[in-house]
Amino acid sequence: MNRMFVLCKAMLAVLCLGNMSAALATEYPLPPSNSRLIGENRVLIVPTDGRSLEKISSDYMIGLIGMLQANPQVDPLLPKPGSELVIPLQMILPDTPREGIVINLSELRLYYYPKGQNKVVVYPIGIGQLGRDTPIMVTSITERKANPTWTPTANIRKNYLAEGITLPAVIPAGPENPMGLFALRLAAAGGTYLIHGTNADFGIGLRVSSGCIRLRPDDIEALFNTVPVGTRVQVINEPVKVTVEPDGRRYVEVHQPLSKSENDDPQTKSISISSYVDSFMNESVTDAAKVREEIARRSGLPVNVNK
């Protein structure tokens, strides 16, 4: 069983973070249309307050796996005080229309482009767990629902029952509802999938849901209050992103691919390279060896790969 899976299972088993401090979404000014690099990474000296990596991730609006990719040697339960921790706040925008909501499953991030505003808001998310995958799709928001009830599907109830948990037919609205206090329903698959909150913050940045997209409570409230019905939603699965910036700098950003089984190790699992990325690698000004190094390293950080 791979290290990342073991670490995440351990975090889920021992964390109890009901009193996490509120955090605000990370907003970035939109770069010009011929640029896709945003933000700057930060380095944090781990304080002596005993915070877990999940708590630090929450404070900086980062998902747990994103922090682990950027800091592969860190102890997620108790980062060593005084050590350096990379806060991955720089990223390459997905190569998609800058419209509505874009979700990249591989990087466990949601990008929201508010209409008429020259900015993008980035949220860490939880997505469908192994065997209950969040599908790739282009859809739209059909309903905004505050204080939603949860009606588990027959498959969800069957899966929970296999784990010894009997779910009621309907879970009422409130703080114990796994959907949290706000939900945005998607048109795809007859409205089966939602973007919603959670009553368990530690699942953000992990594959933990039954296929829906999950946000921290403060994040879903902010998104809910700004996203209108009819908003376009595009879900992609692209672990490798590249960009050529206006000044000629070339960057690659590589995330771990989604596992297909518990035996997969996302750090070594092969990644399918698109024709666009292949062309980028083979251009004379690209250091192809460095790109291959990043594909193997999978840090989730944009790295300059000019020769």
XYZ file of C-alpha atoms in Angstrom:
307
model
C 0.000 0.000 0.000
C 1.477 3.390 -0.973
C 2.801 5.937 1.528
C 0.348 8.700 0.617
C -2.638 6.395 1.112
C -1.327 5.251 4.500
C -0.639 8.807 5.667
C -4.070 10.028 4.628
C -5.787 7.093 6.322
C -3.821 7.858 9.473
C -4.859 11.508 9.360
C -8.511 10.577 8.950
C -8.285 8.159 11.847
C -6.798 10.483 14.455
C -7.661 14.081 13.555
C -10.469 15.886 15.339
C -10.480 19.459 14.068
C -13.936 20.772 14.854
C -12.571 24.079 16.191
C -10.445 25.020 13.210
C -9.990 28.740 12.673
C -11.783 30.419 9.767
C -9.806 30.928 6.576
C -10.481 33.015 3.510
C -10.269 31.807 -0.071
C -7.111 32.533 -2.036
C -7.777 35.185 -4.683
C -5.426 35.996 -7.540
C -5.597 38.762 -10.153
C -6.040 37.215 -13.579
C -2.892 37.335 -15.708
C -3.103 38.389 -19.390
C -4.672 35.870 -21.756
C -1.205 34.763 -22.950
C -0.071 33.986 -19.384
C -1.224 31.284 -16.964
C 1.201 31.513 -14.030
C -0.286 32.958 -10.830
C 0.801 33.421 -7.224
C 4.051 32.938 -5.328
C 5.129 30.084 -3.063
C 5.958 30.822 0.552
C 8.230 29.189 3.089
C 6.974 28.733 6.642
C 9.173 27.950 9.618
C 7.085 25.370 11.489
C 6.049 26.910 14.832
C 6.164 25.154 18.191
C 2.396 25.135 18.692
C 1.832 21.474 17.839
C -0.292 22.122 14.757
C -0.740 19.213 12.353
C -0.082 19.569 8.652
C -3.861 19.565 8.058
C -4.264 22.534 10.389
C -1.466 24.443 8.678
C -2.951 23.522 5.280
C -6.314 24.912 6.344
C -4.778 28.165 7.539
C -3.163 28.701 4.129
C -6.102 27.421 2.037
C -4.195 24.370 0.791
C -5.387 20.772 0.483
C -3.592 18.075 2.471
C -2.218 16.111 -0.492
C -1.003 19.360 -2.067
C 1.007 20.095 1.075
C 2.369 16.544 1.170
C 3.420 16.714 -2.492
C 5.321 19.959 -1.866
C 6.808 18.608 1.386
C 7.174 14.832 0.900
C 9.406 14.239 3.952
C 7.248 16.042 6.509
C 5.435 14.227 9.306
C 1.758 15.050 8.618
C 0.711 14.542 12.227
C 3.440 16.611 13.840
C 5.703 18.649 11.527
C 9.092 19.250 13.158
C 9.208 22.684 14.847
C 11.838 24.926 13.278
C 11.873 23.051 9.976
C 10.979 24.710 6.674
C 7.633 24.026 5.066
C 6.872 25.050 1.470
C 3.404 26.628 1.148
C 2.392 25.924 -2.487
C 0.574 29.119 -3.436
C 1.944 29.406 -6.975
C 0.185 27.468 -9.748
C -0.510 27.252 -13.452
C -4.100 27.951 -14.451
C -5.722 24.981 -16.215
C -5.760 25.239 -20.003
C -9.539 25.777 -20.120
C -11.885 28.705 -20.739
C -11.626 31.230 -17.911
C -15.305 30.964 -17.203
C -17.407 29.844 -14.264
C -15.964 26.967 -12.249
C -13.085 24.729 -13.343
C -12.199 21.691 -11.226
C -8.973 19.773 -11.808
C -9.333 16.440 -10.034
C -5.623 15.598 -10.099
C -4.657 18.747 -8.231
C -7.731 18.709 -5.971
C -8.461 22.375 -6.675
C -11.484 24.370 -7.749
C -10.965 27.570 -9.762
C -13.786 30.110 -9.835
C -13.759 32.950 -12.361
C -16.391 35.481 -11.182
C -18.129 36.989 -14.193
C -17.022 40.546 -14.962
C -14.205 40.475 -12.420
C -10.554 40.254 -13.331
C -9.674 37.600 -10.771
C -9.726 33.892 -10.029
C -10.600 32.403 -6.635
C -8.953 29.082 -5.787
C -10.327 26.558 -3.292
C -8.922 23.202 -2.121
C -11.467 20.404 -2.469
C -12.211 16.798 -1.588
C -13.331 14.531 -4.435
C -14.728 11.057 -5.025
C -12.884 8.243 -3.337
C -11.498 5.203 -5.091
C -14.356 3.389 -6.823
C -16.719 6.354 -6.412
C -14.911 8.693 -8.762
C -15.974 12.235 -9.556
C -16.579 12.168 -13.344
C -14.994 14.382 -15.983
C -17.757 16.605 -17.377
C -18.900 19.982 -18.632
C -22.129 20.917 -16.886
C -23.762 23.797 -15.016
C -25.263 24.682 -11.658
C -29.003 24.088 -11.553
C -29.819 24.723 -7.885
C -28.474 26.567 -4.870
C -29.593 25.025 -1.590
C -28.925 26.347 1.913
C -29.332 23.906 4.812
C -29.642 20.869 2.525
C -30.881 17.494 3.656
C -28.974 14.434 2.473
C -30.776 11.565 0.813
C -28.144 8.843 0.279
C -28.513 6.940 -2.967
C -29.051 3.181 -2.944
C -25.411 2.622 -3.923
C -24.135 4.902 -1.163
C -26.265 3.117 1.443
C -25.028 -0.234 0.137
C -21.395 0.873 0.367
C -21.837 2.184 3.895
C -23.632 -1.009 4.914
C -20.650 -3.019 3.684
C -18.605 -1.060 6.230
C -21.109 -1.832 8.977
C -22.881 1.552 8.878
C -26.648 1.727 8.359
C -27.644 5.093 6.942
C -31.143 6.502 7.428
C -33.194 7.259 4.321
C -32.791 11.012 4.907
C -30.313 12.924 7.059
C -31.828 16.262 8.110
C -30.157 19.633 7.706
C -27.848 20.753 10.466
C -24.281 20.545 11.770
C -24.260 16.721 11.647
C -25.176 16.604 7.966
C -22.208 15.368 5.855
C -23.212 17.854 3.137
C -22.616 20.802 5.425
C -24.797 23.912 5.320
C -24.646 24.820 1.618
C -24.877 22.891 -1.648
C -24.735 23.638 -5.381
C -26.393 20.992 -7.556
C -24.931 20.135 -10.965
C -27.040 19.328 -14.005
C -25.030 16.259 -15.024
C -26.258 12.730 -14.268
C -29.721 13.925 -13.324
C -28.456 16.118 -10.493
C -26.564 13.320 -8.719
C -23.415 15.373 -8.162
C -23.105 18.451 -5.971
C -20.532 20.932 -4.804
C -21.172 21.088 -1.076
C -19.744 21.619 2.376
C -18.836 19.091 5.023
C -19.029 18.436 8.745
C -15.484 16.987 8.693
C -12.826 19.506 7.623
C -10.027 16.936 7.469
C -11.323 15.471 4.191
C -10.320 18.503 2.130
C -7.479 17.804 -0.264
C -8.234 14.075 -0.206
C -10.326 11.536 -2.099
C -13.041 11.000 0.480
C -16.492 11.687 -0.979
C -18.993 9.482 -2.793
C -18.381 11.424 -6.008
C -19.378 14.959 -5.023
C -16.994 17.908 -4.685
C -16.449 18.879 -1.073
C -15.255 22.228 0.352
C -14.458 23.495 3.840
C -17.426 25.233 5.534
C -16.158 28.800 5.081
C -15.248 28.123 1.466
C -18.580 26.648 0.403
C -20.396 29.529 2.089
C -18.306 32.066 0.159
C -18.750 30.193 -3.111
C -22.468 29.699 -2.505
C -22.959 33.422 -1.943
C -21.249 34.413 -5.198
C -22.064 31.695 -7.758
C -25.389 32.075 -9.611
C -27.566 29.304 -11.031
C -26.559 28.589 -14.628
C -22.825 28.940 -13.953
C -20.723 26.758 -16.245
C -18.793 23.972 -14.465
C -15.974 22.049 -16.141
C -14.331 19.053 -14.457
C -11.000 17.875 -15.871
C -8.318 15.394 -14.805
C -4.930 16.756 -15.859
C -1.971 15.936 -13.587
C 0.508 17.744 -15.892
C 0.142 21.447 -16.711
C 2.585 23.518 -18.761
C 2.814 27.154 -19.775
C 5.010 29.425 -21.871
C 4.929 32.875 -20.307
C 5.120 36.148 -22.308
C 8.774 36.663 -21.308
C 9.704 33.202 -22.642
C 9.873 31.402 -19.321
C 8.559 27.856 -19.551
C 7.017 26.033 -16.593
C 5.720 22.564 -15.833
C 3.560 21.650 -12.831
C 3.052 17.947 -12.106
C 0.619 16.391 -9.641
C 0.182 12.778 -8.657
C -2.308 10.987 -10.923
C -5.467 9.535 -9.437
C -5.096 5.918 -8.353
C -7.217 3.225 -9.970
C -6.734 0.706 -7.142
C -5.393 0.633 -3.585
C -2.262 -1.055 -4.934
C -1.432 1.946 -7.109
C 1.303 4.231 -5.844
C 0.469 7.735 -7.154
C 4.125 8.688 -6.803
C 5.237 6.035 -9.316
C 2.075 5.349 -11.333
C 2.592 6.191 -15.011
C 1.154 9.475 -16.281
C -0.340 9.790 -19.744
C 1.274 12.718 -21.547
C -0.982 14.754 -23.825
C 0.123 15.694 -27.331
C 0.357 19.333 -26.188
C 2.717 18.474 -23.309
C 4.719 16.180 -25.600
C 5.148 19.033 -28.093
C 6.155 21.365 -25.247
C 8.820 18.873 -24.119
C 10.251 18.441 -27.606
C 10.675 22.123 -28.406
C 14.317 23.127 -28.627
C 14.160 25.673 -25.806
C 12.665 23.177 -23.314
C 14.918 21.141 -21.047
C 13.174 17.818 -21.678
C 15.294 16.033 -19.070
C 14.152 18.485 -16.433
C 10.511 17.965 -17.465
C 10.982 14.214 -17.044
C 12.522 14.823 -13.619
C 9.449 16.809 -12.586
C 7.116 14.130 -13.928
C 8.935 11.693 -11.647
C 9.113 14.097 -8.672
C 5.448 15.244 -8.801
C 5.849 18.113 -6.370
C 2.712 19.987 -7.505
C 4.885 23.119 -7.829
C 5.485 25.090 -11.058
C 9.126 24.598 -12.053
C 11.050 26.522 -14.718
C 12.262 24.152 -17.441
C 14.036 26.473 -19.899
C 17.296 25.160 -21.293
